[in-house]
């Protein structure tokens, strides 16, 4: 929780003027691009109009020293305790998440900015209610890369000219205004992860925002570095174009599994049964269409001198040695696969996984900081490869239906309580989990998909599962948490059982619950 003094500093007249200027300059273009999303149908191929960009020889700007070695990145929300633990974890980078792992309650938004303010000045510390003290180590810390909200999310608490401003511009603007000069003086930033892009036009907008912000505050042009998450099928068809638009500020691309699958389901939800996926647990990065996406990302990045960053290991170590042994073996195998495939680093969600990730990348990298020297000229990925969802083996099962409902209810109850990163079934979950879970359920209902036991998935069936899971989860909860669970059930039912598909994070159902 930020104090009134801290809030006054974060929201000073000069800071408000800076973010208001960003909104007035770039908000209309952002609105136009969001409207273009709604007009555009599902992507089916690479863009013919940008073939020359894909064919030409060009590279992004070289990475600054702080981002040369990214073999292990830890992700997490900007809560003080988790921030300290991430920075001290031994990871090379901390993805400070203002997006999927954060409930955008106004207190959380301000607290995240205050944490980043203190981190930039190496003075963050925290004492828990139990009296345990957390502080930053004296030695090297993870480099901070901030993930603001995506273009699609509004910030209603700070309207400009009577309308909500873009959450992305607020998150970036406040962080850049307060910390850019300090980070430059320490050769530590400012660096960003950009989520949910759907076109190179959206990348161009970010690049223009960066150029203006640097000029406005006297920061040398090209100081900012940004890594773009390729977590939509739209962006997968425009990897080259996205890097080209941001070539003065681009650092790399990241492969985001759950959001990418969510994007595929969302875009092709009304298409034929060949676009209906099995249980989400059955789809891995070795599934042919996912492997194609992964191979294309690595080849594209290295051709352009950009870093290719692997996906998340979300497991949370437990006190059960049997559970740990099995899960950690899977994490190790996943990181080994990524390192062998040419990725320059990968993500973990818990400090206990940093060593495993580092060991697997050390085994491939040796003394090298990255694998940018590895080129993949023989990699050829077609549109059909990216859209071959029928290549996914596995079934739709009743257990998969229950899992989608159960994890979504528990996550949303946590999210409503202000915690956007929730430990569920030994996994660190964020908003991406709910997005893919509810989209799968909606699509299965729409197509009347049958489970492996012949049960047709319809609204009545999902309503029954929803009621049963909510009743089971509510046992033993206190009144406050039980009330949040009821809210979670109401919110989840709105988007899963709706006749028309709703954009969950931009529907009024979402805004109703943001404090």
Coordinates of C-alpha atoms in Angstrom, one line a residue:
X1 CA 0.0 0.0 0.0
X2 CA 1.4 3.4 -1.0
X3 CA 1.4 6.3 1.5
X4 CA -0.2 9.6 0.7
X5 CA 3.2 11.1 0.3
X6 CA 4.3 8.5 -2.2
X7 CA 1.0 8.8 -4.1
X8 CA 1.5 12.6 -4.3
X9 CA 5.0 12.1 -5.7
X10 CA 3.9 9.4 -8.2
X11 CA 1.0 11.6 -9.3
X12 CA 2.7 14.9 -9.2
X13 CA 1.6 17.7 -11.6
X14 CA 4.5 17.1 -13.8
X15 CA 3.9 13.3 -13.9
X16 CA 0.2 13.8 -14.7
X17 CA 1.1 16.3 -17.4
X18 CA 3.5 13.8 -19.0
X19 CA 1.1 10.9 -19.1
X20 CA -1.8 13.2 -20.2
X21 CA 0.3 14.4 -23.1
X22 CA 1.0 10.7 -24.1
X23 CA -2.7 10.0 -24.0
X24 CA -3.6 13.1 -26.1
X25 CA -0.9 12.4 -28.7
X26 CA -1.2 8.7 -29.0
X27 CA -4.6 7.7 -27.6
X28 CA -6.5 8.4 -30.8
X29 CA -4.2 6.2 -32.8
X30 CA -4.5 3.5 -30.2
X31 CA -8.3 3.7 -30.5
X32 CA -8.1 3.4 -34.3
X33 CA -5.9 0.3 -34.0
X34 CA -8.3 -1.3 -31.6
X35 CA -11.1 -0.6 -34.0
X36 CA -9.1 -2.2 -36.8
X37 CA -8.8 -5.3 -34.7
X38 CA -12.5 -5.6 -34.6
X39 CA -12.8 -5.2 -38.4
X40 CA -10.2 -7.7 -39.2
X41 CA -11.1 -11.4 -39.6
X42 CA -8.9 -14.3 -38.4
X43 CA -5.4 -14.2 -40.0
X44 CA -4.8 -16.9 -42.6
X45 CA -1.4 -16.0 -44.0
X46 CA 1.7 -13.8 -43.9
X47 CA 1.1 -10.2 -45.2
X48 CA 1.7 -9.9 -49.0
X49 CA 2.2 -6.2 -48.6
X50 CA 5.3 -6.5 -46.4
X51 CA 7.1 -9.3 -48.2
X52 CA 10.0 -6.9 -49.0
X53 CA 10.5 -6.4 -45.2
X54 CA 10.7 -10.2 -44.7
X55 CA 13.1 -10.6 -47.6
X56 CA 15.5 -7.8 -46.8
X57 CA 18.6 -8.0 -44.8
X58 CA 18.4 -5.8 -41.7
X59 CA 18.9 -6.1 -37.9
X60 CA 17.7 -4.5 -34.7
X61 CA 20.0 -2.3 -32.7
X62 CA 22.6 -4.2 -30.6
X63 CA 21.6 -5.1 -27.1
X64 CA 22.9 -2.9 -24.2
X65 CA 25.3 -4.7 -21.7
X66 CA 22.5 -5.2 -19.2
X67 CA 20.5 -7.3 -21.7
X68 CA 23.3 -9.3 -23.3
X69 CA 22.8 -12.3 -21.1
X70 CA 19.2 -13.3 -20.4
X71 CA 19.5 -17.0 -19.9
X72 CA 17.2 -17.0 -16.9
X73 CA 14.3 -14.6 -16.4
X74 CA 11.9 -14.7 -13.4
X75 CA 8.4 -13.2 -13.7
X76 CA 6.1 -11.9 -11.1
X77 CA 3.9 -9.1 -9.9
X78 CA 5.2 -5.9 -8.4
X79 CA 4.4 -6.7 -4.8
X80 CA 7.3 -5.7 -2.4
X81 CA 8.0 -9.2 -1.1
X82 CA 7.9 -10.9 -4.4
X83 CA 9.9 -8.1 -6.0
X84 CA 12.7 -8.5 -3.5
X85 CA 12.8 -12.3 -3.9
X86 CA 12.8 -12.0 -7.7
X87 CA 15.6 -9.5 -7.7
X88 CA 17.7 -11.6 -5.3
X89 CA 17.0 -14.9 -7.0
X90 CA 20.1 -15.1 -9.2
X91 CA 18.0 -14.7 -12.4
X92 CA 19.5 -12.4 -15.0
X93 CA 16.2 -10.5 -15.5
X94 CA 13.1 -9.8 -13.5
X95 CA 9.9 -9.3 -15.6
X96 CA 8.1 -6.8 -13.4
X97 CA 4.5 -7.5 -14.3
X98 CA 1.9 -4.8 -14.4
X99 CA -0.3 -6.8 -16.7
X100 CA -1.5 -10.4 -16.4
X101 CA -0.2 -11.0 -12.9
X102 CA -1.7 -7.8 -11.5
X103 CA -5.3 -7.0 -10.6
X104 CA -5.6 -3.4 -11.8
X105 CA -7.1 -2.1 -8.7
X106 CA -5.9 1.5 -8.3
X107 CA -4.0 0.7 -5.1
X108 CA -2.2 -2.1 -7.0
X109 CA -1.4 0.2 -9.9
X110 CA 0.2 2.8 -7.6
X111 CA 1.9 0.2 -5.4
X112 CA 3.5 -1.3 -8.5
X113 CA 4.9 2.1 -9.5
X114 CA 6.2 2.8 -6.1
X115 CA 8.0 -0.6 -6.0
X116 CA 9.6 0.1 -9.3
X117 CA 10.6 3.6 -8.1
X118 CA 12.3 2.1 -5.1
X119 CA 13.9 -0.7 -7.1
X120 CA 15.4 1.8 -9.5
X121 CA 17.1 3.5 -6.5
X122 CA 18.0 0.2 -4.8
X123 CA 16.2 1.0 -1.7
X124 CA 13.2 -1.5 -1.7
X125 CA 12.6 -3.3 1.5
X126 CA 9.6 -4.9 3.1
X127 CA 8.6 -6.3 6.5
X128 CA 5.8 -8.9 6.6
X129 CA 3.0 -8.8 9.2
X130 CA 4.8 -11.7 10.9
X131 CA 7.9 -9.5 11.3
X132 CA 10.1 -11.1 8.6
X133 CA 12.3 -8.5 6.8
X134 CA 13.1 -8.5 3.1
X135 CA 15.7 -6.3 1.5
X136 CA 17.8 -6.2 -1.6
X137 CA 21.2 -7.9 -1.7
X138 CA 24.3 -5.8 -2.0
X139 CA 25.6 -7.6 -5.0
X140 CA 24.2 -7.9 -8.6
X141 CA 20.5 -7.9 -8.9
X142 CA 18.3 -9.1 -11.8
X143 CA 17.8 -6.4 -14.5
X144 CA 14.3 -5.0 -14.4
X145 CA 12.1 -5.3 -17.5
X146 CA 8.7 -3.8 -17.0
X147 CA 5.5 -5.3 -18.6
X148 CA 2.8 -2.6 -18.9
X149 CA -0.7 -3.4 -19.8
X150 CA -1.7 -4.2 -23.4
X151 CA -3.2 -1.7 -25.7
X152 CA -6.7 -3.1 -25.1
X153 CA -7.0 -2.2 -21.4
X154 CA -8.3 1.2 -20.2
X155 CA -7.4 2.9 -16.9
X156 CA -10.6 4.5 -15.6
X157 CA -9.1 6.1 -12.5
X158 CA -7.2 8.7 -14.5
X159 CA -9.5 10.1 -17.2
X160 CA -8.2 12.5 -19.9
X161 CA -10.7 14.8 -21.5
X162 CA -13.6 12.9 -20.0
X163 CA -12.5 9.4 -21.2
X164 CA -10.4 6.6 -19.6
X165 CA -6.8 6.7 -20.7
X166 CA -4.9 3.7 -22.1
X167 CA -3.6 1.5 -19.3
X168 CA -0.5 0.9 -21.4
X169 CA 0.3 4.6 -21.6
X170 CA -0.2 5.1 -17.9
X171 CA 1.9 2.2 -16.9
X172 CA 4.7 3.1 -19.3
X173 CA 4.4 6.8 -18.8
X174 CA 4.6 6.8 -15.0
X175 CA 7.5 4.4 -14.9
X176 CA 9.5 6.2 -17.6
X177 CA 8.9 9.7 -16.2
X178 CA 10.0 8.7 -12.7
X179 CA 12.8 6.3 -13.4
X180 CA 14.3 6.7 -16.9
X181 CA 17.1 9.1 -15.9
X182 CA 17.9 7.2 -12.8
X183 CA 18.1 3.9 -14.7
X184 CA 20.3 5.4 -17.4
X185 CA 22.7 6.7 -14.8
X186 CA 23.1 3.1 -13.5
X187 CA 23.2 1.6 -17.0
X188 CA 20.1 -0.5 -16.1
X189 CA 17.3 0.6 -18.3
X190 CA 14.6 1.6 -19.1
X191 CA 13.5 -1.7 -20.6
X192 CA 10.1 -3.1 -21.3
X193 CA 8.1 -6.2 -22.3
X194 CA 5.2 -5.4 -24.6
X195 CA 2.1 -7.7 -24.4
X196 CA -0.8 -8.6 -26.6
X197 CA 0.3 -6.9 -29.9
X198 CA -1.7 -8.0 -32.9
X199 CA 0.1 -6.1 -35.7
X200 CA 3.2 -4.3 -36.8
X201 CA 1.1 -1.1 -36.8
X202 CA 0.7 -1.5 -33.0
X203 CA 4.4 -2.0 -32.8
X204 CA 4.9 1.2 -34.8
X205 CA 2.7 3.1 -32.3
X206 CA 4.9 1.8 -29.4
X207 CA 8.0 2.9 -31.2
X208 CA 6.6 6.4 -31.7
X209 CA 5.6 6.6 -28.0
X210 CA 9.2 5.6 -27.1
X211 CA 10.7 8.2 -29.5
X212 CA 8.5 11.0 -28.1
X213 CA 9.0 10.1 -24.5
X214 CA 12.8 10.0 -24.8
X215 CA 12.8 13.4 -26.6
X216 CA 10.5 14.9 -24.0
X217 CA 12.7 14.0 -21.1
X218 CA 16.1 14.4 -22.8
X219 CA 16.9 10.7 -22.8
X220 CA 19.0 9.7 -25.8
X221 CA 17.1 8.2 -28.7
X222 CA 17.3 4.4 -28.7
X223 CA 18.0 4.1 -25.0
X224 CA 14.7 2.2 -24.5
X225 CA 14.7 -1.5 -25.3
X226 CA 11.6 -3.6 -25.7
X227 CA 10.9 -7.3 -26.0
X228 CA 7.6 -8.1 -27.7
X229 CA 5.5 -11.1 -26.5
X230 CA 4.3 -13.1 -29.5
X231 CA 1.2 -14.3 -27.8
X232 CA -1.3 -13.8 -30.6
X233 CA -1.6 -15.7 -33.9
X234 CA -1.9 -12.2 -35.6
X235 CA 1.6 -11.3 -34.3
X236 CA 3.0 -14.7 -35.3
X237 CA 2.4 -13.8 -38.9
X238 CA 4.2 -10.5 -38.4
X239 CA 7.3 -11.2 -36.4
X240 CA 9.7 -9.7 -38.9
X241 CA 7.5 -6.7 -39.4
X242 CA 7.1 -6.1 -35.7
X243 CA 10.9 -6.2 -35.2
X244 CA 11.4 -3.9 -38.2
X245 CA 9.0 -1.3 -36.9
X246 CA 10.8 -1.3 -33.5
X247 CA 14.4 -1.9 -34.8
X248 CA 15.8 1.1 -33.0
X249 CA 14.3 -0.1 -29.7
X250 CA 13.8 -3.8 -30.1
X251 CA 15.5 -6.4 -28.0
X252 CA 13.7 -9.6 -28.8
X253 CA 10.6 -11.7 -29.0
X254 CA 9.1 -14.1 -26.4
X255 CA 7.0 -17.2 -26.9
X256 CA 4.0 -17.1 -24.7
X257 CA 2.1 -20.4 -24.7
X258 CA -1.2 -19.9 -22.9
X259 CA -2.0 -16.5 -24.4
X260 CA -1.0 -17.8 -27.9
X261 CA -3.4 -20.8 -27.6
X262 CA -6.1 -18.4 -26.3
X263 CA -5.6 -16.2 -29.4
X264 CA -6.0 -19.2 -31.7
X265 CA -9.2 -20.3 -30.0
X266 CA -10.6 -16.7 -30.0
X267 CA -9.8 -16.1 -33.6
X268 CA -11.1 -19.4 -34.9
X269 CA -13.9 -20.1 -32.4
X270 CA -16.5 -20.1 -35.2
X271 CA -14.5 -22.2 -37.6
X272 CA -14.7 -25.9 -38.2
X273 CA -14.0 -28.7 -35.8
X274 CA -10.4 -28.8 -37.0
X275 CA -9.8 -25.7 -34.9
X276 CA -11.2 -27.3 -31.7
X277 CA -8.3 -28.2 -29.3
X278 CA -8.2 -31.0 -26.8
X279 CA -7.7 -30.4 -23.1
X280 CA -5.2 -27.6 -22.7
X281 CA -2.9 -29.9 -20.7
X282 CA -2.5 -32.0 -23.8
X283 CA -1.1 -29.2 -25.9
X284 CA 2.7 -28.6 -25.4
X285 CA 5.4 -26.8 -27.3
X286 CA 6.2 -30.0 -29.1
X287 CA 2.7 -30.2 -30.6
X288 CA 3.4 -29.7 -34.3
X289 CA 1.6 -26.3 -34.7
X290 CA 3.3 -25.0 -31.5
X291 CA 6.7 -26.3 -32.6
X292 CA 6.2 -24.4 -35.9
X293 CA 5.5 -21.2 -34.0
X294 CA 8.5 -21.8 -31.8
X295 CA 10.9 -22.6 -34.7
X296 CA 9.7 -19.5 -36.6
X297 CA 10.3 -17.3 -33.6
X298 CA 13.9 -18.4 -33.0
X299 CA 14.9 -18.3 -36.6
X300 CA 13.3 -14.8 -37.1
X301 CA 14.9 -13.4 -34.0
X302 CA 18.4 -14.6 -34.7
X303 CA 18.3 -13.5 -38.3
X304 CA 17.5 -10.0 -37.1
X305 CA 20.0 -10.0 -34.2
X306 CA 17.2 -10.1 -31.6
X307 CA 16.9 -12.4 -28.6
X308 CA 14.5 -15.3 -28.6
X309 CA 13.0 -15.9 -25.2
X310 CA 11.4 -19.1 -24.1
X311 CA 8.2 -19.7 -22.2
X312 CA 7.1 -20.0 -18.6
X313 CA 7.9 -22.8 -16.1
X314 CA 5.0 -22.1 -13.7
X315 CA 5.7 -24.9 -11.2
X316 CA 6.0 -23.9 -7.6
X317 CA 8.2 -26.3 -5.5
X318 CA 6.4 -28.0 -2.7
X319 CA 7.3 -30.0 0.5
X320 CA 6.2 -33.2 -1.2
X321 CA 9.4 -34.9 -2.6
X322 CA 7.4 -37.1 -5.0
X323 CA 5.6 -34.2 -6.5
X324 CA 8.8 -32.2 -6.8
X325 CA 10.7 -34.9 -8.4
X326 CA 8.2 -35.4 -11.2
X327 CA 7.5 -31.7 -11.8
X328 CA 11.2 -30.6 -11.7
X329 CA 12.1 -33.3 -14.2
X330 CA 9.5 -31.8 -16.5
X331 CA 10.8 -28.3 -16.0
X332 CA 14.4 -29.5 -16.7
X333 CA 13.3 -31.3 -19.9
X334 CA 11.4 -28.2 -21.1
X335 CA 14.4 -25.8 -20.5
X336 CA 16.8 -28.3 -22.1
X337 CA 14.6 -28.4 -25.2
X338 CA 14.4 -24.6 -25.4
X339 CA 18.2 -24.2 -25.0
X340 CA 18.8 -26.9 -27.7
X341 CA 16.3 -25.2 -30.0
X342 CA 18.3 -22.0 -30.0
X343 CA 16.5 -19.8 -27.4
X344 CA 18.7 -17.3 -25.6
X345 CA 16.9 -17.7 -22.3
X346 CA 13.7 -18.7 -20.7
X347 CA 11.2 -17.8 -17.9
X348 CA 10.5 -19.3 -14.5
X349 CA 7.8 -18.2 -12.0
X350 CA 9.6 -19.2 -8.8
X351 CA 13.1 -18.6 -7.4
X352 CA 13.4 -22.3 -6.7
X353 CA 13.5 -22.9 -10.5
X354 CA 16.2 -20.4 -11.4
X355 CA 19.1 -22.9 -10.8
X356 CA 17.5 -25.6 -13.1
X357 CA 16.9 -23.1 -15.9
X358 CA 20.4 -21.7 -15.5
X359 CA 22.0 -25.2 -15.6
X360 CA 20.3 -26.2 -18.8
X361 CA 21.2 -23.0 -20.6
X362 CA 24.8 -23.1 -19.2
X363 CA 25.2 -26.5 -20.7
X364 CA 24.5 -25.1 -24.2
X365 CA 25.8 -21.6 -23.9
X366 CA 29.1 -22.3 -22.0
X367 CA 30.9 -18.9 -21.7
X368 CA 28.7 -17.3 -24.4
X369 CA 26.1 -14.8 -23.1
X370 CA 23.6 -15.8 -25.7
X371 CA 23.1 -17.9 -28.9
X372 CA 22.6 -15.0 -31.4
X373 CA 25.4 -16.6 -33.5
X374 CA 23.3 -19.6 -34.2
X375 CA 21.4 -19.1 -37.5
X376 CA 18.6 -21.2 -38.9
X377 CA 18.5 -20.5 -42.6
X378 CA 16.8 -23.9 -43.3
X379 CA 13.8 -23.2 -41.1
X380 CA 10.7 -22.8 -43.3
X381 CA 7.4 -22.4 -41.6
X382 CA 4.2 -22.0 -43.7
X383 CA 0.8 -20.5 -42.8
X384 CA -0.6 -24.0 -42.9
X385 CA 2.0 -25.1 -40.3
X386 CA 1.0 -22.4 -37.9
X387 CA -2.7 -23.1 -38.4
X388 CA -2.6 -26.9 -38.2
X389 CA -4.5 -27.2 -34.9
X390 CA -5.7 -30.6 -36.0
X391 CA -2.1 -31.8 -35.4
X392 CA -2.8 -31.7 -31.6
X393 CA -3.2 -35.2 -30.2
X394 CA -5.4 -35.8 -27.2
X395 CA -9.0 -35.8 -26.1
X396 CA -11.5 -33.4 -24.6
X397 CA -12.2 -35.0 -21.2
X398 CA -14.6 -34.4 -18.3
X399 CA -11.6 -33.9 -16.2
X400 CA -10.4 -31.2 -18.6
X401 CA -13.8 -29.4 -18.3
X402 CA -13.7 -29.5 -14.5
X403 CA -10.1 -28.3 -14.5
X404 CA -10.9 -25.3 -16.7
X405 CA -13.8 -24.4 -14.4
X406 CA -12.0 -25.1 -11.1
X407 CA -8.8 -23.2 -11.8
X408 CA -10.7 -20.3 -13.3
X409 CA -13.0 -19.9 -10.2
X410 CA -10.1 -20.1 -7.8
X411 CA -8.0 -17.6 -9.8
X412 CA -10.8 -15.1 -10.3
X413 CA -11.6 -15.2 -6.5
X414 CA -7.9 -14.3 -5.9
X415 CA -8.0 -11.7 -8.7
X416 CA -11.1 -10.0 -7.2
X417 CA -9.3 -9.9 -3.9
X418 CA -6.5 -7.9 -5.5
X419 CA -4.0 -10.7 -6.1
X420 CA -3.4 -11.3 -9.8
X421 CA -0.8 -14.0 -9.3
X422 CA -2.3 -17.0 -7.6
X423 CA -0.7 -20.3 -6.5
X424 CA -3.1 -23.1 -7.6
X425 CA -2.4 -26.8 -7.7
X426 CA 1.4 -26.1 -7.4
X427 CA 1.3 -23.7 -10.4
X428 CA 1.6 -19.9 -10.5
X429 CA -1.4 -18.8 -12.5
X430 CA -2.3 -15.5 -14.0
X431 CA -5.0 -14.0 -16.2
X432 CA -3.9 -16.1 -19.2
X433 CA -5.0 -19.2 -17.5
X434 CA -8.6 -17.9 -17.2
X435 CA -8.6 -16.6 -20.8
X436 CA -7.7 -20.0 -22.3
X437 CA -9.9 -21.9 -19.9
X438 CA -13.1 -19.9 -20.5
X439 CA -12.4 -19.7 -24.3
X440 CA -12.1 -23.5 -24.5
X441 CA -15.3 -24.0 -22.6
X442 CA -17.2 -21.5 -24.8
X443 CA -15.8 -23.1 -28.0
X444 CA -16.7 -26.6 -26.8
X445 CA -20.2 -25.5 -26.0
X446 CA -20.5 -23.7 -29.4
X447 CA -19.5 -26.8 -31.3
X448 CA -21.3 -29.4 -29.1
X449 CA -17.9 -31.1 -28.6
X450 CA -18.1 -34.6 -27.1
X451 CA -15.8 -35.8 -24.4
X452 CA -13.8 -39.0 -24.7
X453 CA -16.7 -40.7 -22.9
X454 CA -19.3 -39.4 -25.3
X455 CA -20.7 -36.6 -23.1
X456 CA -21.9 -33.6 -25.2
X457 CA -20.6 -30.4 -23.7
X458 CA -23.5 -27.9 -23.6
X459 CA -24.6 -25.0 -21.4
X460 CA -26.5 -27.3 -19.0
X461 CA -23.5 -29.5 -18.5
X462 CA -21.1 -26.7 -17.9
X463 CA -23.6 -25.0 -15.5
X464 CA -23.7 -28.2 -13.5
X465 CA -19.9 -28.4 -13.3
X466 CA -19.7 -24.8 -12.4
X467 CA -22.2 -25.3 -9.5
X468 CA -20.4 -28.4 -8.3
X469 CA -16.9 -26.9 -8.4
X470 CA -18.0 -23.7 -6.7
X471 CA -19.7 -25.7 -3.9
X472 CA -16.6 -27.8 -3.4
X473 CA -14.2 -24.9 -3.4
X474 CA -16.4 -22.9 -0.9
X475 CA -16.1 -25.5 1.8
X476 CA -14.1 -24.1 4.7
X477 CA -13.7 -20.6 3.3
X478 CA -14.4 -17.5 5.4
X479 CA -17.3 -15.3 4.6
X480 CA -15.2 -12.7 2.7
X481 CA -13.5 -15.3 0.5
X482 CA -16.8 -17.1 -0.1
X483 CA -18.4 -13.8 -1.2
X484 CA -15.5 -13.4 -3.7
X485 CA -16.1 -16.9 -5.0
X486 CA -19.7 -16.1 -5.6
X487 CA -18.6 -13.0 -7.6
X488 CA -16.1 -15.1 -9.5
X489 CA -18.8 -17.6 -10.4
X490 CA -21.0 -14.8 -11.6
X491 CA -18.3 -13.2 -13.7
X492 CA -17.2 -16.6 -15.1
X493 CA -20.7 -17.6 -16.0
X494 CA -21.3 -14.3 -17.9
X495 CA -18.4 -14.9 -20.3
X496 CA -18.6 -18.7 -20.6
X497 CA -22.3 -19.2 -21.0
X498 CA -23.0 -16.1 -23.1
X499 CA -24.5 -16.7 -26.5
X500 CA -22.0 -14.4 -28.1
X501 CA -18.3 -14.5 -27.5
X502 CA -17.2 -11.7 -25.1
X503 CA -13.7 -10.1 -25.0
X504 CA -13.4 -10.8 -21.3
X505 CA -10.8 -8.2 -20.3
X506 CA -12.7 -5.4 -22.2
X507 CA -16.3 -6.4 -21.5
X508 CA -18.3 -4.3 -19.0
X509 CA -18.4 -7.5 -16.8
X510 CA -14.7 -6.9 -16.2
X511 CA -14.9 -3.2 -15.5
X512 CA -17.6 -3.7 -12.9
X513 CA -15.1 -5.5 -10.6
X514 CA -12.1 -3.1 -10.9
X515 CA -11.9 -0.9 -7.8

